[in-house]
Each structure stands twice: as C-alpha cells, then as structure tokens.
Tab-separated table of C-alpha atoms in Angstrom:
chain	number	residue	atom	x	y	z
X	18	MET	CA	0.120	-0.017	-0.019
X	19	SER	CA	1.352	3.451	-1.031
X	20	LYS	CA	2.277	5.698	1.898
X	21	THR	CA	2.989	9.523	1.977
X	22	ILE	CA	6.476	10.475	3.506
X	23	LEU	CA	7.063	14.149	4.556
X	24	LEU	CA	10.812	14.868	5.159
X	25	VAL	CA	11.469	18.375	6.836
X	26	SER	CA	14.818	20.167	6.694
X	27	GLY	CA	15.595	24.035	7.768
X	28	ALA	CA	17.356	24.526	4.498
X	29	ALA	CA	17.773	23.006	0.930
X	30	PRO	CA	20.016	23.332	-2.147
X	31	PRO	CA	20.970	25.680	-3.604
X	32	ILE	CA	21.859	26.961	-0.089
X	33	ILE	CA	25.110	25.777	1.114
X	34	ASP	CA	23.910	23.361	3.866
X	35	GLY	CA	25.118	20.049	4.959
X	36	VAL	CA	21.797	18.942	6.123
X	37	GLY	CA	19.828	20.188	3.307
X	38	HIS	CA	22.403	18.552	0.944
X	39	TYR	CA	21.864	15.240	3.125
X	40	THR	CA	18.106	15.501	2.944
X	41	ALA	CA	18.140	15.868	-1.054
X	42	ARG	CA	20.417	12.820	-1.178
X	43	LEU	CA	18.498	10.759	1.270
X	44	LEU	CA	14.993	11.509	-0.572
X	45	GLU	CA	16.707	10.386	-3.700
X	46	THR	CA	17.744	7.251	-2.499
X	47	LEU	CA	14.489	6.378	-0.580
X	48	ARG	CA	12.327	7.376	-3.813
X	49	ALA	CA	14.388	4.889	-5.640
X	50	ALA	CA	14.101	2.134	-3.183
X	51	ARG	CA	10.053	2.788	-2.773
X	52	PRO	CA	8.939	4.303	-5.978
X	53	GLY	CA	5.526	3.468	-5.087
X	54	TRP	CA	5.570	5.730	-2.192
X	55	ARG	CA	4.888	9.453	-2.275
X	56	TRP	CA	7.848	11.600	-1.030
X	57	VAL	CA	7.313	15.191	-0.344
X	58	TRP	CA	9.879	17.646	0.929
X	59	LEU	CA	9.122	20.606	3.605
X	60	THR	CA	11.683	23.288	3.496
X	61	ARG	CA	12.562	26.900	2.944
X	62	LYS	CA	12.994	29.200	0.006
X	63	ALA	CA	16.339	29.887	-0.900
X	64	ARG	CA	14.975	33.190	-2.463
X	65	TRP	CA	12.087	35.296	-1.535
X	66	PHE	CA	10.938	35.148	-5.285
X	67	HIS	CA	11.337	31.464	-5.587
X	68	ARG	CA	8.292	29.236	-6.286
X	69	PRO	CA	6.509	27.844	-2.999
X	70	ILE	CA	5.947	24.397	-5.059
X	71	ALA	CA	8.691	22.951	-7.304
X	72	SER	CA	10.346	19.572	-8.165
X	73	PHE	CA	13.973	18.510	-6.924
X	74	ARG	CA	15.188	15.431	-8.571
X	75	GLY	CA	11.617	13.943	-9.009
X	76	VAL	CA	10.433	14.787	-5.382
X	77	ARG	CA	7.900	17.704	-4.755
X	78	ILE	CA	9.191	20.360	-2.627
X	79	VAL	CA	7.218	22.827	-0.812
X	80	ARG	CA	8.757	26.135	0.272
X	81	PRO	CA	6.016	28.139	1.974
X	82	ALA	CA	8.138	31.027	3.331
X	83	HIS	CA	11.783	32.305	2.821
X	84	GLY	CA	12.898	31.934	6.600
X	85	TRP	CA	11.607	30.553	9.834
X	86	TYR	CA	10.639	33.717	11.816
X	87	GLY	CA	7.268	35.225	11.926
X	88	ALA	CA	4.249	33.229	10.200
X	89	ALA	CA	6.726	30.868	8.466
X	90	PRO	CA	6.148	27.658	11.151
X	91	TRP	CA	2.564	28.438	10.990
X	92	LEU	CA	2.285	28.310	7.174
X	93	ALA	CA	4.746	25.021	7.590
X	94	GLY	CA	2.230	23.642	9.920
X	95	ARG	CA	-0.618	24.187	7.108
X	96	VAL	CA	1.477	22.355	4.541
X	97	VAL	CA	1.460	19.275	6.746
X	98	ARG	CA	-2.409	19.358	7.256
X	99	TRP	CA	-2.425	19.909	3.455
X	100	VAL	CA	-0.169	16.905	2.543
X	101	ARG	CA	-1.385	14.591	5.324
X	102	PRO	CA	1.599	12.521	5.539
X	103	ASP	CA	1.415	8.955	6.846
X	104	LEU	CA	4.985	9.553	8.508
X	105	LEU	CA	7.026	12.934	9.464
X	106	HIS	CA	10.644	12.968	9.574
X	107	ILE	CA	12.200	16.131	10.795
X	108	GLN	CA	15.937	16.885	10.152
X	109	GLU	CA	16.767	18.550	13.177
X	110	GLN	CA	19.896	21.097	12.991
X	111	THR	CA	19.019	24.129	15.166
X	112	HIS	CA	21.225	26.647	13.309
X	113	SER	CA	19.063	25.561	9.933
X	114	PHE	CA	16.141	26.599	11.576
X	115	TYR	CA	17.400	29.706	12.819
X	116	GLU	CA	17.288	28.604	16.534
X	117	THR	CA	13.563	28.931	16.377
X	118	ASP	CA	10.899	26.740	17.595
X	119	ALA	CA	9.676	26.101	13.989
X	120	ALA	CA	10.845	22.189	13.988
X	121	ILE	CA	8.788	21.451	17.092
X	122	ARG	CA	5.778	23.863	16.142
X	123	ILE	CA	5.726	21.507	12.789
X	124	ALA	CA	6.026	17.999	14.736
X	125	HIS	CA	2.891	19.282	17.066
X	126	SER	CA	0.949	20.104	13.423
X	127	ALA	CA	1.385	16.328	12.405
X	128	ARG	CA	-1.320	13.823	13.154
X	129	CYS	CA	1.049	10.814	12.757
X	130	PRO	CA	4.282	9.626	13.918
X	131	VAL	CA	7.136	11.964	13.970
X	132	VAL	CA	10.607	10.694	13.572
X	133	THR	CA	13.578	13.204	14.175
X	134	THR	CA	17.205	12.811	13.061
X	135	LEU	CA	19.507	14.841	15.168
X	136	HIS	CA	22.441	16.184	13.025
X	137	GLU	CA	23.739	18.086	16.117
X	138	PHE	CA	23.033	18.928	19.710
X	139	HIS	CA	23.640	22.207	21.226
X	140	GLY	CA	23.156	21.957	24.954
X	141	GLU	CA	25.098	25.524	25.425
X	142	LEU	CA	22.274	27.154	23.459
X	143	PRO	CA	19.080	28.646	24.700
X	144	SER	CA	17.232	27.147	21.705
X	145	CYS	CA	18.237	23.466	23.111
X	146	ARG	CA	14.767	23.579	24.703
X	147	HIS	CA	13.228	23.434	21.509
X	148	THR	CA	15.287	20.455	20.547
X	149	VAL	CA	14.481	18.741	23.792
X	150	ALA	CA	10.818	19.273	23.066
X	151	LEU	CA	11.050	17.834	19.744
X	152	VAL	CA	12.868	14.739	21.095
X	153	GLU	CA	9.862	14.073	23.839
X	154	ARG	CA	7.505	14.529	20.904
X	155	SER	CA	9.317	12.000	18.372
X	156	ALA	CA	8.106	8.250	18.027
X	157	ALA	CA	11.746	7.803	17.129
X	158	VAL	CA	14.871	9.270	17.340
X	159	ILE	CA	18.004	9.037	15.149
X	160	THR	CA	21.383	10.766	15.558
X	161	ASN	CA	24.207	10.405	13.189
X	162	ASP	CA	27.006	9.848	15.363
X	163	GLY	CA	27.557	8.691	19.183
X	164	ARG	CA	28.587	12.251	20.378
X	165	THR	CA	25.152	13.666	19.271
X	166	GLY	CA	23.687	10.367	20.876
X	167	ARG	CA	25.196	11.131	24.053
X	168	ARG	CA	24.261	14.639	24.281
X	169	CYS	CA	20.943	13.838	23.590
X	170	ALA	CA	20.789	11.322	26.407
X	171	GLU	CA	22.396	13.642	28.874
X	172	ALA	CA	20.008	16.584	27.882
X	173	THR	CA	16.734	14.458	27.484
X	174	GLY	CA	17.170	11.421	29.578
X	175	ARG	CA	16.374	9.487	26.311
X	176	GLU	CA	18.791	7.400	24.400
X	177	PRO	CA	18.494	7.668	20.732
X	178	ASP	CA	16.578	4.722	18.983
X	179	ALA	CA	19.346	4.416	16.487
X	180	ILE	CA	22.940	5.885	15.865
X	181	TRP	CA	23.611	5.873	12.245
X	182	TRP	CA	25.789	8.164	10.044
X	183	SER	CA	25.862	10.924	7.185
X	184	PRO	CA	27.237	9.598	3.949
X	185	SER	CA	28.981	11.563	1.340
X	186	ASN	CA	26.680	14.271	-0.362
X	187	VAL	CA	29.101	14.372	-3.219
X	188	PRO	CA	28.559	11.557	-5.834
X	189	PRO	CA	32.130	10.074	-6.557
X	190	LEU	CA	33.621	9.709	-10.006
X	191	GLU	CA	34.039	6.060	-11.355
X	192	GLY	CA	36.015	4.402	-14.074
X	193	ALA	CA	37.005	6.296	-17.063
X	194	SER	CA	35.550	9.417	-16.023
X	195	ARG	CA	37.870	9.721	-12.896
X	196	PRO	CA	40.952	12.066	-13.684
X	197	ARG	CA	44.578	10.998	-12.658
X	198	THR	CA	45.648	12.290	-9.152
X	199	LYS	CA	47.785	15.297	-9.076
X	200	PRO	CA	50.811	14.337	-7.160
X	201	GLY	CA	51.484	16.384	-3.979
X	202	LEU	CA	47.943	18.130	-4.345
X	203	VAL	CA	46.239	18.207	-0.805
X	204	THR	CA	42.752	19.149	-0.153
X	205	THR	CA	40.623	20.570	2.558
X	206	PHE	CA	37.075	20.305	2.028
X	207	GLY	CA	34.158	22.032	3.980
X	208	HIS	CA	33.443	25.226	5.397
X	209	ILE	CA	36.672	27.336	5.973
X	210	ASN	CA	36.161	28.570	9.493
X	211	ALA	CA	37.352	29.035	13.239
X	212	LEU	CA	36.255	25.609	13.707
X	213	LYS	CA	39.346	24.009	11.861
X	214	ALA	CA	42.674	24.232	12.869
X	215	LEU	CA	43.594	25.793	9.721
X	216	ASP	CA	46.729	27.840	11.197
X	217	ALA	CA	48.519	24.424	12.184
X	218	VAL	CA	47.773	23.101	8.604
X	219	PHE	CA	49.473	25.924	6.938
X	220	ALA	CA	52.216	26.118	9.446
X	221	GLY	CA	52.876	22.464	8.801
X	222	LEU	CA	52.835	22.736	4.860
X	223	VAL	CA	55.038	25.782	4.969
X	224	GLN	CA	57.406	23.494	6.732
X	225	LEU	CA	56.721	20.449	4.206
X	226	ASN	CA	57.320	22.588	1.531
X	227	HIS	CA	60.791	23.653	2.407
X	228	ARG	CA	61.634	19.817	2.373
X	229	ARG	CA	59.481	18.841	-0.380
X	230	PRO	CA	58.857	21.609	-2.911
X	231	GLY	CA	55.756	21.281	-5.059
X	232	VAL	CA	53.024	20.651	-2.287
X	233	ARG	CA	49.819	22.613	-3.090
X	234	TRP	CA	46.878	23.127	-0.691
X	235	GLN	CA	43.364	23.372	-2.403
X	236	LEU	CA	40.785	24.592	-0.132
X	237	ILE	CA	36.917	23.778	-1.342
X	238	GLY	CA	34.289	25.396	0.617
X	239	PRO	CA	32.818	28.891	1.699
X	240	VAL	CA	35.100	31.623	3.240
X	241	PRO	CA	33.240	33.602	6.095
X	242	ALA	CA	33.829	37.315	6.361
X	243	PRO	CA	36.138	38.913	7.362
X	244	ARG	CA	38.616	37.265	4.744
X	245	GLU	CA	41.286	39.087	6.405
X	246	ARG	CA	41.702	36.334	8.639
X	247	TYR	CA	42.965	34.258	5.801
X	248	THR	CA	45.263	37.009	4.082
X	249	GLU	CA	48.420	35.192	4.557
X	250	LEU	CA	46.741	32.017	3.007
X	251	LEU	CA	45.215	33.811	-0.008
X	252	ARG	CA	48.712	35.191	-0.462
X	253	SER	CA	50.501	32.189	-0.692
X	254	PRO	CA	51.174	31.021	-4.356
X	255	TRP	CA	50.698	27.368	-3.295
X	256	VAL	CA	47.572	27.766	-1.818
X	257	GLU	CA	44.361	28.062	-3.853
X	258	PHE	CA	40.732	28.789	-2.675
X	259	ALA	CA	38.737	26.692	-5.035
X	260	GLY	CA	34.988	26.859	-4.166
X	261	PRO	CA	32.520	27.007	-2.868
X	262	TRP	CA	30.259	24.854	-5.602
X	263	PRO	CA	26.412	25.091	-4.198
X	264	ASP	CA	25.707	22.171	-6.614
X	265	LEU	CA	27.464	19.102	-5.196
X	266	TYR	CA	26.923	17.346	-8.618
X	267	ASP	CA	28.987	19.939	-10.350
X	268	MET	CA	31.888	17.946	-12.334
X	269	ARG	CA	34.581	20.858	-11.480
X	270	LEU	CA	33.728	19.689	-7.810
X	271	ARG	CA	34.017	16.059	-8.280
X	272	ARG	CA	36.962	16.445	-10.402
X	273	ALA	CA	38.839	18.532	-7.817
X	274	LEU	CA	38.076	15.885	-5.013
X	275	ALA	CA	39.250	13.112	-7.535
X	276	GLU	CA	42.599	14.510	-8.071
X	277	THR	CA	43.346	14.978	-4.504
X	278	HIS	CA	46.426	13.137	-3.445
X	279	VAL	CA	45.787	13.642	0.287
X	280	MET	CA	42.691	14.953	2.098
X	281	LEU	CA	43.399	16.825	5.181
X	282	LEU	CA	40.111	17.515	7.788
X	283	PRO	CA	41.667	19.544	10.747
X	284	PHE	CA	38.322	19.498	12.883
X	285	LEU	CA	39.123	21.110	16.252
X	286	ASP	CA	36.402	19.030	18.034
X	287	GLY	CA	37.264	15.804	16.192
X	288	ALA	CA	36.173	13.547	13.130
X	289	THR	CA	32.772	11.717	13.427
X	290	THR	CA	30.681	9.506	11.183
X	291	ARG	CA	28.328	12.675	10.743
X	292	ARG	CA	31.122	14.727	8.873
X	293	GLY	CA	30.013	14.679	5.281
X	294	THR	CA	33.434	15.673	4.184
X	295	LEU	CA	35.125	12.840	5.848
X	296	GLN	CA	32.662	10.610	4.077
X	297	ALA	CA	33.112	12.055	0.782
X	298	ALA	CA	36.947	11.503	1.023
X	299	TRP	CA	36.238	8.276	1.808
X	300	ALA	CA	33.637	7.908	-1.104
X	301	PHE	CA	36.405	9.297	-3.370
X	302	GLY	CA	38.917	6.561	-2.038
X	303	LEU	CA	41.299	9.268	-0.678
X	304	PRO	CA	44.069	9.020	2.022
X	305	VAL	CA	42.791	11.074	4.821
X	306	VAL	CA	44.368	12.958	7.455
X	307	THR	CA	42.194	14.068	10.455
X	308	THR	CA	41.621	14.110	14.230
X	309	ALA	CA	40.700	12.006	16.561
X	310	PRO	CA	36.799	11.758	17.628
X	311	GLU	CA	35.639	12.758	20.982
X	312	LEU	CA	33.987	9.082	21.216
X	313	THR	CA	35.667	6.133	19.951
X	314	GLU	CA	33.866	5.386	16.442
X	315	ASP	CA	33.983	1.953	14.984
X	316	ALA	CA	34.281	3.520	11.377
X	317	ILE	CA	37.184	5.819	12.327
X	318	VAL	CA	40.165	3.315	11.936
X	319	PRO	CA	43.819	4.989	12.153
X	320	GLU	CA	46.488	3.727	9.678
X	321	TRP	CA	43.738	1.898	7.619
X	322	ASN	CA	41.132	4.339	6.575
X	323	CYS	CA	43.167	7.468	8.063
X	324	LEU	CA	45.799	9.024	9.801
X	325	LEU	CA	44.877	10.888	13.285
X	326	VAL	CA	46.988	13.828	14.825
X	327	GLU	CA	46.441	16.308	17.052
X	328	PRO	CA	44.619	19.444	15.626
X	329	ARG	CA	47.158	22.184	16.712
X	330	ASP	CA	50.336	20.328	16.234
X	331	ALA	CA	51.769	21.769	12.925
X	332	VAL	CA	54.652	19.316	12.930
X	333	ALA	CA	52.471	16.411	13.135
X	334	TRP	CA	50.374	17.427	10.206
X	335	ALA	CA	53.240	17.899	8.119
X	336	GLY	CA	54.685	14.568	9.123
X	337	ALA	CA	51.517	12.641	8.366
X	338	VAL	CA	51.301	14.125	4.803
X	339	GLU	CA	54.936	13.374	4.092
X	340	ARG	CA	54.111	9.809	5.293
X	341	ILE	CA	51.648	9.290	2.659
X	342	LEU	CA	53.677	11.263	-0.068
X	343	THR	CA	56.592	8.956	0.345
X	344	ASP	CA	55.076	5.340	1.262
X	345	PRO	CA	53.164	4.169	-1.658
X	346	ALA	CA	52.038	1.019	0.314
X	347	LEU	CA	50.661	3.336	3.160
X	348	GLU	CA	48.822	5.415	0.348
X	349	ALA	CA	47.473	2.354	-1.196
X	350	ARG	CA	46.364	0.890	2.361
X	351	LEU	CA	44.751	3.974	3.274
X	352	ARG	CA	42.829	4.370	-0.356
X	353	ALA	CA	41.507	0.900	0.133
X	354	GLY	CA	40.255	1.402	3.526
X	355	SER	CA	38.610	4.469	2.484
X	356	ALA	CA	36.456	2.908	-0.136
X	357	GLU	CA	35.698	0.040	1.909
X	358	THR	CA	34.496	2.181	4.563
X	359	ALA	CA	32.328	4.250	2.211
X	360	ARG	CA	30.731	0.754	0.739
X	361	LYS	CA	30.000	0.060	4.286
X	362	TYR	CA	28.321	3.506	5.278
X	363	SER	CA	26.738	4.134	1.830
X	364	TRP	CA	23.514	5.970	1.057
X	365	ASN	CA	22.059	2.464	-0.121
X	366	GLN	CA	22.561	1.007	3.491
X	367	LEU	CA	21.353	4.030	5.393
X	368	ALA	CA	18.165	4.174	3.288
X	369	SER	CA	17.536	0.602	3.962
X	370	LEU	CA	17.620	1.128	7.549
X	371	HIS	CA	15.177	4.055	7.234
X	372	LEU	CA	12.549	2.023	5.334
X	373	SER	CA	12.807	-0.712	8.187
X	374	LEU	CA	12.033	2.035	10.891
X	375	TYR	CA	9.378	3.683	8.678
X	376	ASP	CA	7.647	0.120	8.240
X	377	ARG	CA	7.630	-0.568	11.792
X	378	LEU	CA	6.300	2.740	12.933
X	379	LEU	CA	3.623	2.708	10.356
X	380	GLY	CA	2.757	-0.916	11.341
X	381	ALA	CA	2.386	0.234	14.875
X	382	SER	CA	0.255	2.915	13.772
X	383	ALA	CA	-2.167	1.072	11.695
C-alpha cells in the first residue's frame, strides 16, 4: 500500500547547508528504493521570489516561506495538514531553523508518527529547549554519531533509537570519468572557518614545502567574512581557494576531489561519521589525515582509513602528509580502507535502515 512520507529540513539546495544536501540525497535514495510511495519535502525558499511548490530530482518540494521567523512555522504547519503524511521525518539542526521553535511547531501540527534525526545537539544554546521538546514529541530519534547521541541522552534522559551516519553528499567519479591524481595536491573540503585548525595545517605545509617543494593546498568551501583572517593563506602561491560549489553534482567539484592526493580535515572537535566531508573523502577513495573523535567510533580506524593527528600540532600535520607522499604502500592501504568504509556506510545502506524503521512505525500506527 502506498504511503506518504514528508521530510522536513531547515534549508535545501542551492543553499550551502550540509543537512539540506543530506536530505536531498536521502530522498533521492529512498524514492529509488520505494518508487510506489509518495515522497514530499518541506523546507524554506533560498530566495524570496522562488516558487512555493517545485520539484527537486523528482521529489515535490514545498517552500511556504523564505525563513523560519514570523508566520513561517504556521504556514509550514498548514502544509503538513495539506499533505496529510503517514509519517513526518524532521532533520533537526538548530542553526538551519534559525534557532527558532519552527521544528517542534511543525511536529505538533502532524497527526502521524514523527521521526527526528539529530544532526547536532547544542546543549549550550538557549534554543536547546526546542530540540528537547522535539525529542519528547518523536516516536523515534536518530543521531548520526555517538557524540550527538550522548548529548541527547544527557539533555533529555532518552537514548536515541538508532545511531547511524551521514554519507557523502558528493557522488564520486568512477572508472574512465575519474581523472588522475595530481601528485602533491592536498585538499581541505568544507566550511573554511574557526572550527578548523587551518593555521596549524598551513604552518605544517610551509615546513613540508621547504623539504619537499611542489606540495599545493586546495581549499574547497565557503569562506566567511572577514576574509582578512585568511590573508596569509590567500597570498601564498601554493594555496588555492577553489570553492564553494552549491551544486555538489558539479563536475568541477568532483574532479577537484578526485585529483586530490591527500585529504586534510583539521576538525578542532574531532572527526565523526556525521562529517559529510570525511565521508566524501572515503567515497572518493582518498588518503585522509584528520583529528581523533571525541568518542571512539568503529568507522574511524587509524592507519587503515585515516591518519590521526593532534589538531594544533603543525609538525604532526606535516609528518602525516609526508608519510603518505613517500610511502606508496601506506597510500594504497589508506585508499583501500577509505573505499571499503564508504561501501559499508553508503546511502543504500542508510536508506534500507530508514525504510525498516518507517515500516515498523507505520505498522504500529495502523
């Protein structure tokens, strides 16, 4: 029997937002797995003049407002009543909803089971009370890494029903379409901001370039204002800002990732399976240097699918990159580990888990 599933996110492409891109890929995969079901996406407009109803890769997308203030949550609730879903699934990321109560108000407008995926949990923010209320309203709660699950349990007293992951939002290039690796090209992918130890990476690569001239650093992602913080990077002839690309299917982006020799992901708060950029590096089969997760994660295996360094240790960044550039066996092992991890934590696997959960909840509510 056909079912109507309504997914909700605070943003959607072309807005550069990891959760929005995640929702797009999830819907695409779910629709392919269950083509007989009706899939609808509720989100906001990227521009005020965008049409309120459109189609995104075959999925109906409803955008009643440009933001989440004022009447926007009420309008979104009216959409829920109009769509009449059998199940409502909210992708919760408080910044995507402008730290408002929009998500919980949308949940309260539903007359069906509510599933919530917590992409982050910001217990330090006043808006955390809205996330807590959303968890209490939900029939099932998913987190996409163990740290978010722990924070949820500490703040709400409820353990998540499932701890899953966020696969790569960028489709890898395969076979003849994949370009050759550019020797010495290291890449950092994602938002360029103070949450990453970019200064330490830069200092380490300066040291490495003295020993091994020819190393180049490619940064792909939006740079926040003020750009003056990155003046030294911008002036370095071996550093290139190559993004951002709002369209993650853009062949220029995919080629830039495929040509990468080493991926550097200097998270100050550690790598986790919710990091779409880490998953992208694995999906492209790249050697990865990153930082240790706050909690142990089975997917992150040092010396197999990544090398781990202290985030602010410039010498360690230089040493890890040099190891990969000079040790073909290590490079091959890391590439194989990345590819194997990506297969295990794929969109198809994640969609299968979602459909099993939906079936269980829909059966219970029948």
